[in-house]
Amino acid sequence: MISLSGKEFLETNIKEFIIPSEKVAHVQAGNSLEHALLLLTKSGYSAIPVLDPKYRFQGLISSSLITDAVLGLERFEFEKLETMRVEEVMTKDFPTISIHADFKKAIELLIDHPFLCVVSDEDYFEGIMTRRVMLKQLRKNIYHS
Ligand code: AMP
């Protein structure tokens, strides 16, 4: 039977465990789909945040959203990659989490999402909290309890 110092663990603040904004690959809402697809492909990430010029979170863009957007009736209309903008395709249906939130809140959201966008009180993008980081912390906690 695994014994966790549950309450303490769940009340840990996420702040120290996020990947800071300067290390997070992102695009801006006005960027072309071509730019976004290039960044997604080169970074190897399947989805990255969309920010505005003031670093406020706008949404999420993924390779599958892009390929779906340029899919015509019979073929991929790749010429659209140049003309279409990220804001036309991004999803806003993605939760953000406060920088002040604890592990409990993060775990609940990470069940359905591989990472979370972390925002300040003023809604500025602070970074991301990933499922991988959370699982590592959970593993550490389990093995050392
Ligand atoms: P990981 O837990 O490292 O596999 O990351 C899960 C997901 O989080 C990736 O597929 C990306 O969508 C996102 N992600 C992780 N690290 C970064 C990063 N440095 N920049 C942008 N997105 C990231």
CSV table of N, CA and C and ligand atoms in Angstrom, one decimal:
chain,number,residue,atom,x,y,z
A,1,MET,N,0.8,-1.2,0.0
A,1,MET,CA,0.0,0.0,0.0
A,1,MET,C,0.9,1.3,0.0
A,2,ILE,N,0.6,2.2,-0.9
A,2,ILE,CA,1.4,3.4,-1.0
A,2,ILE,C,0.9,4.4,0.0
A,3,SER,N,1.9,5.0,0.8
A,3,SER,CA,1.4,6.0,1.7
A,3,SER,C,1.9,7.4,1.3
A,4,LEU,N,1.1,8.3,1.1
A,4,LEU,CA,1.4,9.7,0.7
A,4,LEU,C,1.2,10.7,1.8
A,5,SER,N,2.1,11.7,1.9
A,5,SER,CA,1.8,12.8,2.8
A,5,SER,C,0.8,13.6,2.0
A,6,GLY,N,-0.4,13.1,1.8
A,6,GLY,CA,-1.3,13.6,0.9
A,6,GLY,C,-1.6,15.1,1.0
A,7,LYS,N,-2.0,15.5,2.1
A,7,LYS,CA,-2.5,16.9,2.3
A,7,LYS,C,-1.4,17.9,1.9
A,8,GLU,N,-0.2,17.7,2.4
A,8,GLU,CA,0.9,18.6,2.2
A,8,GLU,C,1.2,18.6,0.7
A,9,PHE,N,1.2,17.4,0.1
A,9,PHE,CA,1.5,17.3,-1.4
A,9,PHE,C,0.5,18.1,-2.2
A,10,LEU,N,-0.7,17.8,-1.9
A,10,LEU,CA,-1.8,18.5,-2.7
A,10,LEU,C,-1.9,20.0,-2.5
A,11,GLU,N,-1.3,20.4,-1.4
A,11,GLU,CA,-1.4,21.9,-1.1
A,11,GLU,C,-0.1,22.6,-1.6
A,12,THR,N,0.8,21.8,-2.2
A,12,THR,CA,2.0,22.5,-2.8
A,12,THR,C,1.7,23.5,-3.9
A,13,ASN,N,2.3,24.6,-3.8
A,13,ASN,CA,2.0,25.6,-4.9
A,13,ASN,C,2.7,25.2,-6.2
A,14,ILE,N,2.1,25.5,-7.3
A,14,ILE,CA,2.6,25.0,-8.6
A,14,ILE,C,3.8,25.9,-9.1
A,15,LYS,N,3.9,27.1,-8.5
A,15,LYS,CA,4.8,28.1,-9.0
A,15,LYS,C,6.2,27.6,-9.3
A,16,GLU,N,6.8,26.9,-8.4
A,16,GLU,CA,8.2,26.4,-8.6
A,16,GLU,C,8.3,25.3,-9.6
A,17,PHE,N,7.3,24.8,-10.0
A,17,PHE,CA,7.3,23.6,-10.9
A,17,PHE,C,6.9,23.9,-12.3
A,18,ILE,N,6.7,25.1,-12.6
A,18,ILE,CA,6.3,25.4,-14.0
A,18,ILE,C,7.5,25.6,-14.9
A,19,ILE,N,7.3,25.4,-16.2
A,19,ILE,CA,8.3,25.7,-17.2
A,19,ILE,C,8.1,27.2,-17.5
A,20,PRO,N,9.0,28.1,-17.2
A,20,PRO,CA,8.8,29.5,-17.4
A,20,PRO,C,8.5,29.9,-18.8
A,21,SER,N,7.8,31.0,-18.9
A,21,SER,CA,7.3,31.5,-20.3
A,21,SER,C,8.5,31.6,-21.3
A,22,GLU,N,9.7,32.1,-20.8
A,22,GLU,CA,10.8,32.3,-21.8
A,22,GLU,C,11.3,31.0,-22.4
A,23,LYS,N,10.9,29.9,-21.8
A,23,LYS,CA,11.3,28.5,-22.3
A,23,LYS,C,10.2,27.8,-23.0
A,24,VAL,N,9.1,28.5,-23.1
A,24,VAL,CA,7.9,27.9,-23.8
A,24,VAL,C,7.8,28.4,-25.2
A,25,ALA,N,7.8,27.4,-26.2
A,25,ALA,CA,7.6,27.8,-27.6
A,25,ALA,C,6.1,28.3,-27.7
A,26,HIS,N,5.9,29.4,-28.4
A,26,HIS,CA,4.6,29.9,-28.5
A,26,HIS,C,4.5,30.7,-29.9
A,27,VAL,N,3.3,31.0,-30.3
A,27,VAL,CA,3.0,31.8,-31.5
A,27,VAL,C,2.1,32.9,-31.1
A,28,GLN,N,2.0,33.9,-32.0
A,28,GLN,CA,1.0,35.0,-31.7
A,28,GLN,C,-0.2,34.8,-32.6
A,29,ALA,N,-1.3,35.4,-32.2
A,29,ALA,CA,-2.6,35.2,-32.9
A,29,ALA,C,-2.5,35.6,-34.3
A,30,GLY,N,-1.7,36.6,-34.6
A,30,GLY,CA,-1.6,37.2,-36.0
A,30,GLY,C,-0.6,36.4,-36.9
A,31,ASN,N,0.1,35.5,-36.3
A,31,ASN,CA,1.1,34.7,-37.2
A,31,ASN,C,0.3,33.8,-38.2
A,32,SER,N,1.0,33.5,-39.3
A,32,SER,CA,0.4,32.7,-40.3
A,32,SER,C,0.4,31.2,-39.8
A,33,LEU,N,-0.5,30.4,-40.4
A,33,LEU,CA,-0.5,29.0,-40.0
A,33,LEU,C,0.8,28.3,-40.4
A,34,GLU,N,1.4,28.8,-41.5
A,34,GLU,CA,2.7,28.3,-41.9
A,34,GLU,C,3.7,28.4,-40.8
A,35,HIS,N,3.8,29.6,-40.2
A,35,HIS,CA,4.8,29.9,-39.2
A,35,HIS,C,4.5,28.9,-38.0
A,36,ALA,N,3.2,28.8,-37.6
A,36,ALA,CA,2.8,27.9,-36.5
A,36,ALA,C,3.2,26.5,-36.8
A,37,LEU,N,2.9,26.0,-38.0
A,37,LEU,CA,3.2,24.6,-38.3
A,37,LEU,C,4.7,24.3,-38.3
A,38,LEU,N,5.5,25.3,-38.8
A,38,LEU,CA,6.9,25.2,-38.8
A,38,LEU,C,7.4,25.0,-37.3
A,39,LEU,N,6.9,25.9,-36.5
A,39,LEU,CA,7.3,25.9,-35.1
A,39,LEU,C,6.9,24.6,-34.4
A,40,LEU,N,5.7,24.1,-34.6
A,40,LEU,CA,5.2,22.9,-34.1
A,40,LEU,C,6.1,21.7,-34.5
A,41,THR,N,6.3,21.7,-35.8
A,41,THR,CA,7.1,20.6,-36.4
A,41,THR,C,8.5,20.6,-35.9
A,42,LYS,N,9.2,21.8,-35.8
A,42,LYS,CA,10.6,21.8,-35.4
A,42,LYS,C,10.7,21.5,-33.9
A,43,SER,N,9.7,22.0,-33.1
A,43,SER,CA,9.8,21.8,-31.7
A,43,SER,C,9.4,20.4,-31.3
A,44,GLY,N,8.6,19.7,-32.1
A,44,GLY,CA,8.2,18.4,-31.8
A,44,GLY,C,7.0,18.3,-30.9
A,45,TYR,N,6.5,19.5,-30.5
A,45,TYR,CA,5.3,19.6,-29.6
A,45,TYR,C,4.0,19.5,-30.5
A,46,SER,N,3.0,18.8,-29.9
A,46,SER,CA,1.8,18.7,-30.7
A,46,SER,C,0.9,19.9,-30.6
A,47,ALA,N,1.1,20.7,-29.5
A,47,ALA,CA,0.3,21.9,-29.3
A,47,ALA,C,1.1,22.9,-28.5
A,48,ILE,N,0.9,24.2,-28.8
A,48,ILE,CA,1.6,25.2,-28.1
A,48,ILE,C,0.7,26.4,-27.9
A,49,PRO,N,1.0,27.2,-26.9
A,49,PRO,CA,0.1,28.4,-26.5
A,49,PRO,C,0.2,29.5,-27.6
A,50,VAL,N,-0.9,30.2,-27.7
A,50,VAL,CA,-1.0,31.4,-28.5
A,50,VAL,C,-1.1,32.6,-27.5
A,51,LEU,N,-0.2,33.6,-27.7
A,51,LEU,CA,-0.1,34.7,-26.9
A,51,LEU,C,-0.4,36.0,-27.7
A,52,ASP,N,-0.8,37.1,-26.9
A,52,ASP,CA,-0.8,38.4,-27.6
A,52,ASP,C,0.5,39.1,-27.4
A,53,PRO,N,0.7,40.2,-28.1
A,53,PRO,CA,2.0,40.9,-28.0
A,53,PRO,C,2.4,41.3,-26.5
A,54,LYS,N,1.4,41.4,-25.7
A,54,LYS,CA,1.6,41.7,-24.2
A,54,LYS,C,1.8,40.4,-23.4
A,55,TYR,N,2.0,39.3,-24.0
A,55,TYR,CA,2.1,38.0,-23.4
A,55,TYR,C,0.9,37.6,-22.6
A,56,ARG,N,-0.3,37.9,-23.1
A,56,ARG,CA,-1.5,37.4,-22.5
A,56,ARG,C,-1.9,36.2,-23.2
A,57,PHE,N,-2.4,35.2,-22.5
A,57,PHE,CA,-2.8,33.9,-23.1
A,57,PHE,C,-4.1,34.1,-24.0
A,58,GLN,N,-4.0,33.6,-25.2
A,58,GLN,CA,-5.2,33.8,-26.1
A,58,GLN,C,-5.8,32.4,-26.5
A,59,GLY,N,-5.0,31.4,-26.5
A,59,GLY,CA,-5.6,30.1,-26.9
A,59,GLY,C,-4.5,29.1,-27.2
A,60,LEU,N,-4.9,28.0,-27.9
A,60,LEU,CA,-3.9,27.0,-28.1
A,60,LEU,C,-4.0,26.6,-29.6
A,61,ILE,N,-2.8,26.3,-30.2
A,61,ILE,CA,-2.8,25.9,-31.6
A,61,ILE,C,-2.1,24.5,-31.7
A,62,SER,N,-2.6,23.7,-32.5
A,62,SER,CA,-2.0,22.3,-32.6
A,62,SER,C,-1.9,22.0,-34.1
A,63,SER,N,-1.0,21.0,-34.4
A,63,SER,CA,-0.8,20.5,-35.8
A,63,SER,C,-2.2,20.0,-36.3
A,64,SER,N,-2.9,19.3,-35.5
A,64,SER,CA,-4.2,18.7,-36.0
A,64,SER,C,-5.2,19.8,-36.3
A,65,LEU,N,-5.2,20.9,-35.5
A,65,LEU,CA,-6.1,22.0,-35.9
A,65,LEU,C,-5.8,22.6,-37.2
A,66,ILE,N,-4.4,22.7,-37.4
A,66,ILE,CA,-4.0,23.4,-38.7
A,66,ILE,C,-4.3,22.5,-39.9
A,67,THR,N,-3.9,21.2,-39.8
A,67,THR,CA,-4.2,20.3,-40.9
A,67,THR,C,-5.7,20.2,-41.2
A,68,ASP,N,-6.5,20.2,-40.2
A,68,ASP,CA,-7.9,20.2,-40.3
A,68,ASP,C,-8.4,21.4,-41.1
A,69,ALA,N,-7.8,22.6,-40.7
A,69,ALA,CA,-8.3,23.9,-41.3
A,69,ALA,C,-8.0,24.0,-42.8
A,70,VAL,N,-6.9,23.3,-43.2
A,70,VAL,CA,-6.5,23.4,-44.7
A,70,VAL,C,-7.0,22.2,-45.5
A,71,LEU,N,-7.7,21.4,-44.8
A,71,LEU,CA,-8.2,20.2,-45.5
A,71,LEU,C,-9.4,20.6,-46.4
A,72,GLY,N,-9.3,20.4,-47.7
A,72,GLY,CA,-10.4,20.7,-48.6
A,72,GLY,C,-11.2,19.5,-48.8
A,73,LEU,N,-12.0,19.5,-49.9
A,73,LEU,CA,-12.8,18.3,-50.2
A,73,LEU,C,-12.0,17.1,-50.6
A,74,GLU,N,-11.0,17.4,-51.4
A,74,GLU,CA,-10.3,16.2,-52.0
A,74,GLU,C,-8.8,16.2,-51.7
A,75,ARG,N,-8.3,17.3,-51.1
A,75,ARG,CA,-6.9,17.4,-50.9
A,75,ARG,C,-6.6,18.4,-49.8
A,76,PHE,N,-5.4,18.4,-49.3
A,76,PHE,CA,-4.9,19.5,-48.4
A,76,PHE,C,-4.6,20.7,-49.2
A,77,GLU,N,-5.3,21.8,-48.9
A,77,GLU,CA,-5.0,23.1,-49.6
A,77,GLU,C,-3.9,23.8,-48.9
A,78,PHE,N,-2.7,23.3,-49.1
A,78,PHE,CA,-1.5,23.9,-48.4
A,78,PHE,C,-1.2,25.3,-48.6
A,79,GLU,N,-1.7,25.8,-49.8
A,79,GLU,CA,-1.5,27.3,-50.1
A,79,GLU,C,-2.2,28.2,-49.0
A,80,LYS,N,-3.2,27.6,-48.3
A,80,LYS,CA,-3.9,28.4,-47.3
A,80,LYS,C,-3.0,28.6,-46.1
A,81,LEU,N,-1.9,27.8,-45.9
A,81,LEU,CA,-1.1,28.0,-44.8
A,81,LEU,C,-0.5,29.4,-44.7
A,82,GLU,N,-0.2,30.0,-45.9
A,82,GLU,CA,0.4,31.3,-45.9
A,82,GLU,C,-0.6,32.4,-45.6
A,83,THR,N,-1.8,32.2,-46.0
A,83,THR,CA,-2.8,33.3,-45.9
A,83,THR,C,-3.6,33.3,-44.6
A,84,MET,N,-3.8,32.1,-44.1
A,84,MET,CA,-4.7,32.0,-42.8
A,84,MET,C,-3.9,32.3,-41.6
A,85,ARG,N,-4.5,32.9,-40.6
A,85,ARG,CA,-3.9,33.3,-39.4
A,85,ARG,C,-4.2,32.3,-38.2
A,86,VAL,N,-3.3,32.3,-37.3
A,86,VAL,CA,-3.5,31.4,-36.1
A,86,VAL,C,-4.8,31.7,-35.4
A,87,GLU,N,-5.2,33.0,-35.3
A,87,GLU,CA,-6.4,33.3,-34.6
A,87,GLU,C,-7.7,32.7,-35.2
A,88,GLU,N,-7.6,32.4,-36.5
A,88,GLU,CA,-8.8,31.8,-37.2
A,88,GLU,C,-9.0,30.3,-36.8
A,89,VAL,N,-7.9,29.7,-36.3
A,89,VAL,CA,-7.9,28.3,-36.2
A,89,VAL,C,-7.8,27.8,-34.7
A,90,MET,N,-7.1,28.7,-33.9
A,90,MET,CA,-6.8,28.3,-32.5
A,90,MET,C,-8.1,27.9,-31.7
A,91,THR,N,-7.9,27.1,-30.7
A,91,THR,CA,-9.0,26.9,-29.8
A,91,THR,C,-8.9,27.7,-28.5
A,92,LYS,N,-10.0,28.2,-28.1
A,92,LYS,CA,-10.0,28.9,-26.8
A,92,LYS,C,-10.5,28.1,-25.7
A,93,ASP,N,-10.9,26.9,-26.1
A,93,ASP,CA,-11.5,25.9,-25.2
A,93,ASP,C,-10.4,25.2,-24.5
A,94,PHE,N,-9.6,25.9,-23.6
A,94,PHE,CA,-8.5,25.3,-23.0
A,94,PHE,C,-8.3,26.0,-21.6
A,95,PRO,N,-8.2,25.2,-20.6
A,95,PRO,CA,-8.2,25.9,-19.2
A,95,PRO,C,-6.9,26.6,-18.9
A,96,THR,N,-7.0,27.7,-18.2
A,96,THR,CA,-5.7,28.3,-17.7
A,96,THR,C,-5.8,28.0,-16.2
A,97,ILE,N,-4.6,28.1,-15.5
A,97,ILE,CA,-4.6,27.9,-14.1
A,97,ILE,C,-3.8,29.0,-13.5
A,98,SER,N,-4.2,29.5,-12.3
A,98,SER,CA,-3.5,30.6,-11.7
A,98,SER,C,-2.1,30.2,-11.1
A,99,ILE,N,-1.2,31.1,-11.2
A,99,ILE,CA,0.1,30.9,-10.6
A,99,ILE,C,0.1,30.5,-9.1
A,100,HIS,N,-1.0,30.9,-8.5
A,100,HIS,CA,-1.2,30.7,-7.0
A,100,HIS,C,-1.9,29.3,-6.7
A,101,ALA,N,-2.2,28.6,-7.8
A,101,ALA,CA,-2.9,27.3,-7.6
A,101,ALA,C,-2.1,26.3,-6.9
A,102,ASP,N,-2.7,25.3,-6.4
A,102,ASP,CA,-1.9,24.2,-5.8
A,102,ASP,C,-2.0,22.9,-6.6
A,103,PHE,N,-1.2,21.9,-6.2
A,103,PHE,CA,-1.2,20.6,-7.0
A,103,PHE,C,-2.6,20.0,-7.2
A,104,LYS,N,-3.4,20.2,-6.2
A,104,LYS,CA,-4.7,19.5,-6.2
A,104,LYS,C,-5.5,20.0,-7.5
A,105,LYS,N,-5.5,21.3,-7.6
A,105,LYS,CA,-6.2,21.9,-8.7
A,105,LYS,C,-5.6,21.5,-10.1
A,106,ALA,N,-4.2,21.5,-10.1
A,106,ALA,CA,-3.5,21.2,-11.3
A,106,ALA,C,-3.8,19.7,-11.7
A,107,ILE,N,-3.7,18.8,-10.7
A,107,ILE,CA,-4.0,17.4,-11.0
A,107,ILE,C,-5.4,17.2,-11.7
A,108,GLU,N,-6.3,17.9,-11.1
A,108,GLU,CA,-7.7,17.8,-11.6
A,108,GLU,C,-7.7,18.2,-13.1
A,109,LEU,N,-7.0,19.2,-13.4
A,109,LEU,CA,-7.1,19.7,-14.8
A,109,LEU,C,-6.2,18.9,-15.7
A,110,LEU,N,-5.1,18.4,-15.2
A,110,LEU,CA,-4.1,17.6,-16.0
A,110,LEU,C,-4.6,16.2,-16.4
A,111,ILE,N,-5.7,15.8,-15.8
A,111,ILE,CA,-6.3,14.5,-16.2
A,111,ILE,C,-6.7,14.6,-17.6
A,112,ASP,N,-7.3,15.8,-18.0
A,112,ASP,CA,-7.8,15.9,-19.4
A,112,ASP,C,-6.9,16.6,-20.3
A,113,HIS,N,-5.8,17.2,-19.8
A,113,HIS,CA,-4.9,18.0,-20.7
A,113,HIS,C,-3.4,17.6,-20.4
A,114,PRO,N,-2.6,17.5,-21.4
A,114,PRO,CA,-1.2,17.2,-21.2
A,114,PRO,C,-0.4,18.3,-20.5
A,115,PHE,N,-0.9,19.5,-20.6
A,115,PHE,CA,-0.2,20.6,-20.0
A,115,PHE,C,-1.2,21.7,-19.7
A,116,LEU,N,-0.9,22.7,-18.8
A,116,LEU,CA,-1.8,23.8,-18.5
A,116,LEU,C,-1.1,25.1,-18.7
A,117,CYS,N,-1.8,26.1,-19.1
A,117,CYS,CA,-1.2,27.4,-19.3
A,117,CYS,C,-1.4,28.2,-17.9
A,118,VAL,N,-0.3,28.6,-17.4
A,118,VAL,CA,-0.3,29.3,-16.1
A,118,VAL,C,-0.3,30.8,-16.2
A,119,VAL,N,-1.3,31.4,-15.6
A,119,VAL,CA,-1.4,32.9,-15.7
A,119,VAL,C,-1.3,33.6,-14.4
A,120,SER,N,-0.9,34.9,-14.5
A,120,SER,CA,-0.8,35.8,-13.3
A,120,SER,C,-2.1,36.3,-13.0
A,121,ASP,N,-2.2,37.1,-11.9
A,121,ASP,CA,-3.5,37.8,-11.5
A,121,ASP,C,-4.0,38.7,-12.6
A,122,GLU,N,-3.0,39.3,-13.3
A,122,GLU,CA,-3.4,40.2,-14.4
A,122,GLU,C,-3.6,39.5,-15.7
A,123,ASP,N,-3.6,38.2,-15.7
A,123,ASP,CA,-3.8,37.3,-16.9
A,123,ASP,C,-2.6,37.3,-17.8
A,124,TYR,N,-1.4,37.6,-17.3
A,124,TYR,CA,-0.2,37.4,-18.1
A,124,TYR,C,0.2,36.0,-18.1
A,125,PHE,N,0.8,35.5,-19.2
A,125,PHE,CA,1.2,34.2,-19.3
A,125,PHE,C,2.5,34.0,-18.5
A,126,GLU,N,2.6,33.0,-17.6
A,126,GLU,CA,3.7,32.8,-16.8
A,126,GLU,C,4.5,31.6,-17.2
A,127,GLY,N,3.9,30.7,-17.9
A,127,GLY,CA,4.5,29.4,-18.3
A,127,GLY,C,3.5,28.3,-18.3
A,128,ILE,N,4.1,27.1,-18.4
A,128,ILE,CA,3.2,25.9,-18.4
A,128,ILE,C,3.5,24.9,-17.3
A,129,MET,N,2.5,24.2,-16.9
A,129,MET,CA,2.6,23.1,-16.0
A,129,MET,C,2.3,21.9,-16.7
A,130,THR,N,3.2,20.9,-16.8
A,130,THR,CA,3.0,19.8,-17.6
A,130,THR,C,2.6,18.5,-16.8
A,131,ARG,N,2.0,17.6,-17.5
A,131,ARG,CA,1.6,16.4,-16.8
A,131,ARG,C,2.9,15.6,-16.4
A,132,ARG,N,3.9,15.7,-17.3
A,132,ARG,CA,5.1,15.0,-17.0
A,132,ARG,C,5.8,15.5,-15.7
A,133,VAL,N,5.8,16.8,-15.5
A,133,VAL,CA,6.4,17.3,-14.3
A,133,VAL,C,5.6,16.9,-13.1
A,134,MET,N,4.3,16.9,-13.2
A,134,MET,CA,3.4,16.5,-12.1
A,134,MET,C,3.6,15.1,-11.7
A,135,LEU,N,3.7,14.2,-12.7
A,135,LEU,CA,3.9,12.8,-12.5
A,135,LEU,C,5.3,12.5,-11.8
A,136,LYS,N,6.3,13.3,-12.2
A,136,LYS,CA,7.6,13.2,-11.6
A,136,LYS,C,7.5,13.5,-10.1
A,137,GLN,N,6.8,14.6,-9.8
A,137,GLN,CA,6.7,15.0,-8.4
A,137,GLN,C,5.9,14.0,-7.6
A,138,LEU,N,4.9,13.4,-8.2
A,138,LEU,CA,4.1,12.4,-7.6
A,138,LEU,C,4.9,11.2,-7.3
A,139,ARG,N,5.8,10.8,-8.3
A,139,ARG,CA,6.6,9.6,-8.1
A,139,ARG,C,7.6,9.8,-7.0
A,140,LYS,N,8.2,11.0,-7.0
A,140,LYS,CA,9.2,11.4,-6.0
A,140,LYS,C,8.5,11.2,-4.6
A,141,ASN,N,7.3,11.8,-4.5
A,141,ASN,CA,6.6,11.8,-3.2
A,141,ASN,C,6.3,10.3,-2.8
A,142,ILE,N,5.9,9.5,-3.7
A,142,ILE,CA,5.5,8.1,-3.4
A,142,ILE,C,6.8,7.4,-2.9
A,143,TYR,N,7.9,7.5,-3.6
A,143,TYR,CA,9.1,6.7,-3.3
A,143,TYR,C,9.8,7.2,-2.0
A,144,HIS,N,9.5,8.5,-1.6
A,144,HIS,CA,10.2,9.0,-0.5
A,144,HIS,C,9.3,9.1,0.8
A,145,SER,N,8.1,8.6,0.7
A,145,SER,CA,7.3,8.7,1.8
A,145,SER,C,7.3,7.4,2.6
B,1,AMP,P1,5.8,16.8,-22.0
B,1,AMP,O1,5.1,16.6,-20.7
B,1,AMP,O2,7.2,17.4,-21.9
B,1,AMP,O3,5.7,15.7,-22.9
B,1,AMP,O4,4.9,18.0,-22.7
B,1,AMP,C1,3.6,17.8,-22.9
B,1,AMP,C2,3.1,18.9,-23.8
B,1,AMP,O5,3.3,20.2,-23.2
B,1,AMP,C3,3.8,19.0,-25.2
B,1,AMP,O6,3.3,18.1,-26.2
B,1,AMP,C4,3.6,20.4,-25.6
B,1,AMP,O7,2.3,20.6,-26.1
B,1,AMP,C5,3.7,21.1,-24.2
B,1,AMP,N1,5.0,21.6,-23.9
B,1,AMP,C6,5.9,21.0,-23.1
B,1,AMP,N2,7.1,21.8,-23.1
B,1,AMP,C7,6.9,22.8,-23.9
B,1,AMP,C8,7.7,24.0,-24.3
B,1,AMP,N3,8.9,24.2,-23.8
B,1,AMP,N4,7.1,24.8,-25.2
B,1,AMP,C9,5.9,24.7,-25.6
B,1,AMP,N5,5.1,23.6,-25.3
B,1,AMP,C10,5.6,22.7,-24.4
